[in-house]
Amino acid sequence: MENQEMQTNEPKSFLQSNTAKMIMVGMLTLFLLIPLLFVQDLIQERSQRKYEVDQEIATLWGSDVTFYGPILRIPYQTYENYNVTDTKTGATTIQKRAFTQYAYFFPNELNNSSNVKKNESLKRGIFNPIVFRADMKFKGNFTAPNFAKLNIPEANVQWDKAAVLVRTTNLKSIKSELSIKLNQEKLLFEPQPDDKSQYSLLATNNFNYSDLAAGKPIQFQFDIQYNGSNSINFIPIGKTTTIAMDSDWESPSFEGSFAANDNTKVINEKGFHADWKVLDINRTFSQQYAASLPNLEDYAFGVTLIDTVDEYQQNERVSKYGFLVIGLTFLIFFIIQSVSKINIHIFQYSMIGIALIMFYTLLISITEHSSFSLAYAIAGTAVITMITLYSISILKNRKFPLFIAAALTVLYSFIYVIIQLEDYALLVGSIGLFLILGSVMYFSRKIDWGK
């Protein structure tokens, strides 16, 4: 009898204590960060692959579009004095050498109407890049060039060698014959191979400005069609520049130096409409230049067609909560183990941890073939079901497994809500974690951690 009492009161070994079990579970949690990092690398790898496919298709179809034009170019003569010495007499005379320079004049009025339609026919496997076809219509006028502001005598101007220029990116993806109508005369644009700027240069054949203008402003009109991707931008070189854009893309990002008109801007599930009006007093560059054109890229404005549902970014954000999910799940099992006196082996904790890691691989693989929300629901349901069924075999009852299933459902739902929020993600996350901590403190308040 005394021997039985001594065996009953014999203290447990350290390995059987709550402290040892907590240390082992904590070490397992840290160890599971390794496969979680592998999952995050997988997400980044798939995201990089998507980026490479987008770039490859953009190279073939057409890249970002930036338009800078039209510009009136008129050549003029400049003279340079140089000395000529007669070798026989030694007399020196001054002679003049003529050089041809160019003056550039921006439009008085520049109006554009653009219709941008997305193209979904270039889907490659599971990737669907952002590409579009843009139909642009330009019209406006050039007023009489003011050479006096450039300190160029009109006698030096070569009025019969005028031309109109257009500078643009994505030259290879222009899908229409590019010509311009000046008053009643039609001129074709031709590429200029000698231009070394970041923009491709198109220029018309020479024409006689004086004959064409006849003392009045020159009205111009032309259309251009682009295959492009990601963005469309304009440089407001008109004394008055107005842009009107319509598109069936439902998630535009307006950017650049000038904002779209809030009174007329419309964005809905069918697409968007936006208007811009830029006056010469809104920017700090002149309407005429001599010798060379300025780089006005800093004044560009327009729209970027964005993909608001970036599945890989959402997957990456979810994976960052992996440590929280694993830690809280293990904590729930540990509290149940402490309350119910049921022993859970470290191997069983490992199986539960691997099941939690599998959630992220399921999520990314299903997301690539469906929507993120559907993939999240499928992956979450599969993992919660697996852990619940496994818990029934471990805990030998249904009360605790049902509690675990409910806790995991709340936890995954909480993380999903945080992922969807933008402005209130930090606030909701902080409140949620505070409530979780309070719940853990409440359910663990009667556990004797000294045993």
XYZ file of C-alpha atoms in Angstrom:
451
model
C 0.000 0.000 0.000
C 2.793 2.400 0.915
C 4.665 1.432 -2.258
C 1.593 2.281 -4.381
C 1.293 5.699 -2.732
C 4.978 6.377 -3.349
C 4.593 5.447 -7.041
C 1.537 7.662 -7.347
C 3.251 10.676 -5.779
C 6.486 10.168 -7.715
C 7.229 13.393 -9.652
C 7.117 13.332 -13.434
C 10.300 13.660 -15.465
C 11.160 16.985 -17.087
C 10.340 15.638 -20.556
C 6.769 14.982 -19.404
C 6.281 18.478 -17.995
C 4.338 21.269 -19.663
C 7.527 23.294 -19.927
C 9.296 20.614 -21.962
C 6.283 20.144 -24.192
C 6.059 23.893 -24.775
C 9.738 23.995 -25.716
C 9.342 21.146 -28.205
C 6.223 22.673 -29.769
C 7.956 26.050 -30.001
C 10.987 24.495 -31.688
C 8.692 22.675 -34.113
C 6.951 25.955 -34.920
C 10.281 27.577 -35.735
C 11.340 24.547 -37.782
C 8.158 24.814 -39.877
C 9.242 28.308 -40.919
C 11.698 26.595 -43.296
C 9.046 25.005 -45.569
C 7.002 28.194 -45.205
C 9.943 30.143 -46.665
C 10.088 27.619 -49.506
C 6.415 28.333 -50.199
C 7.096 32.082 -50.286
C 9.960 31.461 -52.738
C 7.558 29.444 -54.897
C 5.095 32.347 -54.935
C 7.843 34.780 -55.955
C 9.025 32.380 -58.640
C 5.538 32.083 -60.130
C 5.108 35.851 -59.930
C 8.416 36.352 -61.737
C 7.319 33.889 -64.398
C 4.126 35.887 -64.917
C 6.188 39.073 -65.264
C 8.444 37.440 -67.853
C 5.450 36.263 -69.879
C 3.934 39.757 -69.724
C 7.189 41.294 -70.942
C 7.538 38.739 -73.728
C 4.005 39.353 -74.980
C 4.440 43.126 -74.652
C 7.567 42.898 -76.803
C 5.643 41.090 -79.525
C 2.317 42.915 -79.246
C 3.375 46.408 -78.171
C 4.719 48.175 -75.106
C 3.646 51.349 -73.259
C 2.470 54.204 -75.463
C 3.705 57.786 -75.030
C 2.765 60.396 -77.652
C 4.668 63.647 -78.236
C 3.399 65.659 -81.177
C 2.577 66.925 -83.703
C 5.373 69.487 -84.034
C 5.953 71.976 -86.850
C 9.592 72.054 -87.972
C 10.956 74.840 -90.189
C 14.655 75.141 -91.136
C 16.588 78.408 -91.089
C 20.073 79.543 -92.041
C 22.714 80.635 -89.583
C 26.061 82.113 -90.566
C 29.483 81.855 -89.051
C 32.391 84.156 -89.825
C 35.800 82.638 -90.458
C 39.140 84.024 -91.618
C 40.708 83.130 -94.974
C 44.393 83.974 -95.527
C 45.875 84.334 -99.016
C 49.050 82.257 -99.094
C 50.702 84.505 -101.712
C 49.924 87.974 -100.387
C 49.332 87.116 -96.731
C 46.112 89.165 -96.768
C 43.296 87.960 -94.512
C 39.646 88.273 -95.447
C 36.509 87.457 -93.472
C 34.002 85.110 -95.105
C 30.705 83.593 -93.997
C 29.808 79.937 -93.805
C 26.099 78.961 -93.860
C 24.614 76.273 -91.602
C 21.094 74.842 -91.557
C 19.353 74.725 -88.182
C 15.766 73.866 -87.301
C 13.116 75.734 -85.365
C 10.294 73.798 -83.706
C 6.801 75.101 -82.992
C 4.101 73.442 -80.919
C 0.373 73.547 -81.808
C -1.912 76.324 -80.681
C -4.714 73.817 -80.085
C -4.242 70.071 -79.628
C -7.325 67.908 -79.179
C -7.348 64.148 -78.822
C -10.098 61.557 -78.553
C -8.952 58.021 -77.710
C -10.834 54.748 -77.480
C -8.940 51.972 -75.705
C -10.187 48.370 -75.807
C -8.590 45.490 -73.929
C -7.513 42.416 -75.827
C -7.821 39.018 -74.151
C -6.844 36.876 -77.125
C -3.162 36.712 -76.128
C -3.676 34.537 -73.052
C -0.696 32.232 -72.736
C -1.399 29.188 -70.596
C -2.575 30.443 -67.210
C -1.283 33.981 -67.783
C -3.415 36.764 -69.232
C -1.344 39.959 -69.753
C -2.744 43.503 -69.939
C -2.742 44.448 -73.619
C -5.000 46.789 -75.561
C -5.758 48.348 -78.918
C -5.965 52.141 -78.926
C -7.723 54.172 -81.599
C -6.605 57.815 -81.344
C -7.928 60.811 -83.239
C -6.043 64.119 -83.221
C -7.008 67.543 -84.478
C -5.935 71.106 -83.849
C -4.072 73.968 -85.495
C -0.731 75.727 -85.841
C -0.658 79.512 -85.755
C 1.970 81.580 -87.574
C 5.473 80.731 -86.240
C 7.032 83.525 -84.204
C 10.715 83.537 -85.171
C 11.221 86.872 -83.410
C 11.041 85.108 -80.018
C 13.939 82.932 -81.149
C 15.946 85.932 -82.423
C 15.929 84.522 -85.946
C 15.550 86.982 -88.863
C 12.707 85.967 -91.170
C 15.009 86.474 -94.135
C 16.932 83.416 -92.983
C 13.838 81.199 -92.754
C 13.360 78.478 -95.389
C 9.565 78.459 -95.518
C 9.455 76.001 -98.420
C 11.108 73.203 -96.409
C 8.665 72.922 -93.504
C 7.644 69.515 -92.102
C 5.498 68.071 -89.320
C 7.032 65.704 -86.761
C 5.635 63.138 -84.357
C 7.690 61.572 -81.576
C 6.316 58.418 -79.993
C 7.236 55.188 -78.303
C 6.115 51.787 -79.562
C 6.599 52.686 -83.222
C 6.544 49.077 -84.418
C 3.023 48.568 -83.058
C 1.313 51.313 -85.047
C -1.366 49.461 -87.005
C -2.640 52.108 -89.379
C -1.283 54.177 -92.239
C -0.056 57.341 -90.594
C -0.817 60.479 -92.521
C -1.810 64.001 -91.565
C -4.194 66.399 -93.245
C -2.946 70.000 -93.236
C -5.803 72.212 -94.369
C -6.675 70.407 -97.615
C -3.327 68.726 -98.212
C -2.578 65.165 -97.122
C 0.996 64.252 -96.161
C 2.396 60.849 -95.184
C 4.669 60.323 -92.195
C 7.912 58.431 -92.663
C 10.279 57.106 -89.960
C 13.504 58.992 -89.419
C 16.368 56.587 -88.572
C 18.826 59.228 -87.374
C 16.920 60.217 -84.252
C 18.836 59.160 -81.110
C 16.330 60.020 -78.367
C 14.220 57.522 -76.455
C 11.342 58.303 -78.803
C 10.995 57.152 -82.377
C 10.649 60.010 -84.859
C 8.212 60.328 -87.742
C 8.287 63.222 -90.216
C 6.306 64.274 -93.276
C 7.817 65.301 -96.589
C 8.704 68.967 -96.901
C 6.000 71.456 -97.846
C 5.803 75.197 -98.400
C 4.400 76.689 -95.214
C 3.630 80.108 -96.733
C 1.612 78.644 -99.614
C -0.262 76.190 -97.409
C -1.101 78.657 -94.632
C -1.922 81.630 -96.874
C -1.762 83.915 -93.843
C -4.138 81.791 -91.745
C -3.666 79.076 -89.093
C -3.011 75.598 -90.451
C -5.660 73.111 -89.358
C -4.416 69.550 -88.886
C -6.155 66.229 -88.433
C -4.882 62.642 -88.275
C -5.710 59.234 -86.781
C -3.423 56.569 -85.359
C -4.015 53.036 -84.088
C -1.721 51.333 -81.594
C -1.263 47.878 -80.154
C -0.004 48.563 -76.656
C 0.238 47.327 -73.094
C 0.027 48.709 -69.565
C -0.200 52.472 -70.146
C -1.000 55.405 -72.451
C 0.550 58.826 -71.877
C 0.487 62.203 -73.602
C 2.765 65.226 -73.474
C 0.689 68.443 -73.466
C 2.515 70.507 -76.077
C -0.541 72.448 -77.253
C -1.125 75.959 -76.018
C -4.427 74.361 -75.081
C -4.382 70.548 -74.852
C -7.574 68.543 -74.358
C -7.691 64.760 -74.062
C -10.814 62.580 -73.881
C -10.368 58.855 -73.273
C -12.881 56.018 -73.167
C -12.041 52.416 -72.342
C -13.635 49.118 -71.338
C -10.932 48.582 -68.704
C -12.577 48.793 -65.281
C -9.496 49.493 -63.127
C -7.512 52.505 -64.408
C -4.813 54.338 -62.488
C -4.579 57.989 -63.509
C -1.068 59.310 -63.126
C 1.420 61.867 -64.329
C 1.775 65.613 -63.942
C -1.876 66.497 -64.571
C -5.040 65.056 -63.032
C -8.152 64.066 -64.921
C -11.264 66.225 -64.542
C -13.138 64.948 -61.469
C -16.451 66.364 -62.722
C -16.505 64.224 -65.859
C -14.479 61.182 -64.755
C -16.505 57.966 -64.675
C -15.271 54.547 -63.510
C -17.532 51.493 -63.281
C -17.649 47.798 -64.154
C -18.116 48.663 -67.841
C -14.930 50.754 -68.085
C -14.017 54.386 -67.629
C -14.168 57.836 -69.206
C -11.675 60.595 -68.416
C -10.989 64.133 -69.637
C -7.912 66.328 -69.293
C -7.434 69.996 -70.159
C -3.955 71.512 -69.887
C -3.185 75.159 -70.645
C 0.208 76.637 -71.467
C 0.201 78.459 -68.120
C -0.030 75.050 -66.367
C 3.460 73.993 -67.497
C 6.828 75.697 -67.657
C 8.013 75.248 -71.225
C 7.756 77.427 -74.298
C 5.804 76.946 -77.524
C 8.870 77.327 -79.738
C 12.446 76.041 -79.674
C 15.544 76.454 -81.808
C 18.213 73.872 -82.671
C 16.709 70.938 -80.761
C 13.563 69.689 -79.073
C 13.443 69.541 -75.268
C 12.899 66.407 -73.215
C 9.406 66.898 -71.781
C 8.880 63.459 -70.289
C 8.377 64.954 -66.825
C 5.183 66.631 -68.085
C 3.596 63.405 -69.372
C 0.230 62.312 -68.028
C -2.255 59.576 -68.784
C -3.507 56.267 -67.481
C -2.092 52.910 -66.496
C -4.371 49.902 -66.882
C -3.796 47.940 -63.701
C -4.777 44.484 -62.551
C -6.315 45.112 -59.134
C -6.586 41.388 -58.447
C -2.947 40.330 -58.398
C -3.247 36.707 -57.250
C 0.444 36.346 -56.508
C 0.521 39.463 -54.370
C -2.491 38.194 -52.432
C -0.851 34.783 -51.991
C 2.305 36.459 -50.722
C 0.342 38.513 -48.209
C -1.462 35.396 -46.963
C 1.823 33.479 -46.573
C 3.161 36.222 -44.301
C 0.504 35.188 -41.781
C 1.715 31.569 -41.882
C 3.696 31.827 -38.655
C 0.631 33.255 -36.895
C -1.613 30.438 -38.155
C 0.841 27.686 -37.174
C 1.548 29.218 -33.777
C -2.106 29.765 -32.854
C -3.131 26.297 -34.090
C -0.427 24.632 -32.009
C -1.452 26.793 -29.050
C -5.065 25.595 -29.368
C -3.956 21.974 -29.420
C -1.609 22.540 -26.501
C -4.348 24.116 -24.368
C -6.718 21.269 -25.235
C -3.982 18.811 -24.316
C -3.412 20.555 -20.989
C -7.117 20.782 -20.139
C -8.152 17.279 -21.238
C -4.954 15.513 -20.022
C -4.731 13.824 -23.436
C -1.172 13.330 -24.573
C -0.393 14.622 -28.121
C 2.891 13.369 -29.508
C 5.336 15.735 -31.215
C 4.926 13.666 -34.398
C 1.221 14.461 -34.407
C 2.026 18.140 -34.013
C 4.329 17.768 -37.033
C 1.550 16.254 -39.160
C -0.757 19.129 -38.215
C 1.962 21.674 -39.045
C 2.625 20.112 -42.475
C -1.115 20.189 -43.194
C -1.120 23.927 -42.400
C 1.803 24.445 -44.814
C -0.093 22.531 -47.514
C -2.766 25.221 -47.391
C -0.431 27.686 -49.112
C 0.657 25.326 -51.882
C -2.979 24.439 -52.545
C -3.901 28.117 -52.545
C -1.356 29.218 -55.139
C -1.909 26.218 -57.415
C -5.708 26.584 -57.425
C -5.498 30.376 -57.752
C -3.651 30.056 -61.058
C -6.691 28.296 -62.526
C -9.522 30.181 -60.802
C -10.186 33.243 -58.685
C -8.334 33.906 -55.443
C -11.544 33.822 -53.366
C -12.602 30.419 -54.711
C -9.082 29.043 -54.256
C -8.964 30.337 -50.687
C -12.303 28.711 -49.872
C -11.286 25.345 -51.387
C -7.822 25.262 -49.791
C -9.141 26.404 -46.415
C -11.982 23.880 -46.406
C -9.650 21.037 -47.398
C -7.084 21.794 -44.682
C -9.661 22.400 -41.936
C -11.421 19.130 -42.833
C -8.148 17.195 -42.816
C -7.039 18.587 -39.423
C -10.508 18.054 -37.914
C -10.655 14.399 -38.969
C -7.105 13.859 -37.744
C -8.027 15.539 -34.429
C -10.880 13.089 -33.894
C -8.437 10.191 -33.991
C -6.026 11.999 -31.648
C -8.456 13.392 -29.086
C -10.857 10.391 -29.115
C -13.986 12.584 -29.069
C -15.861 15.079 -31.222
C -16.206 18.039 -28.851
C -12.621 19.284 -29.088
C -12.237 18.615 -32.868
C -15.377 20.665 -33.540
C -13.924 23.480 -31.458
C -10.688 23.255 -33.442
C -12.617 23.346 -36.740
C -14.539 26.419 -35.586
C -11.344 28.151 -34.390
C -9.511 27.482 -37.676
C -12.518 28.681 -39.682
C -12.582 31.939 -37.730
C -8.805 32.320 -38.081
C -8.741 31.766 -41.863
C -11.798 34.017 -42.312
C -10.090 36.713 -40.253
C -6.958 36.548 -42.436
C -9.068 36.638 -45.621
C -10.829 39.799 -44.428
C -7.476 41.459 -43.669
C -6.175 40.563 -47.148
C -9.189 42.157 -48.816
C -9.005 45.354 -46.804
C -6.621 48.170 -47.708
C -7.281 51.279 -45.653
C -8.406 49.420 -42.510
C -6.176 46.332 -42.663
C -3.919 47.474 -39.810
C -6.838 48.511 -37.592
C -8.824 45.303 -38.120
C -5.705 43.168 -37.734
C -4.728 44.825 -34.469
C -8.235 44.445 -33.011
C -8.422 40.830 -34.162
C -5.074 39.904 -32.608
C -6.100 41.618 -29.377
C -9.291 39.523 -29.219
C -7.341 36.342 -30.003
C -4.884 37.082 -27.197
C -7.774 37.736 -24.828
C -9.380 34.408 -25.748
C -6.130 32.505 -25.176
C -5.694 34.167 -21.797
C -9.269 33.301 -20.837
C -9.152 29.604 -21.780
C -5.703 29.086 -20.266
C -6.358 30.867 -16.985
C -6.942 27.697 -14.925
C -4.063 25.643 -16.299
C -1.372 24.840 -13.748
C 1.755 25.543 -15.792
C 3.999 24.442 -12.944
C 3.207 20.773 -13.443
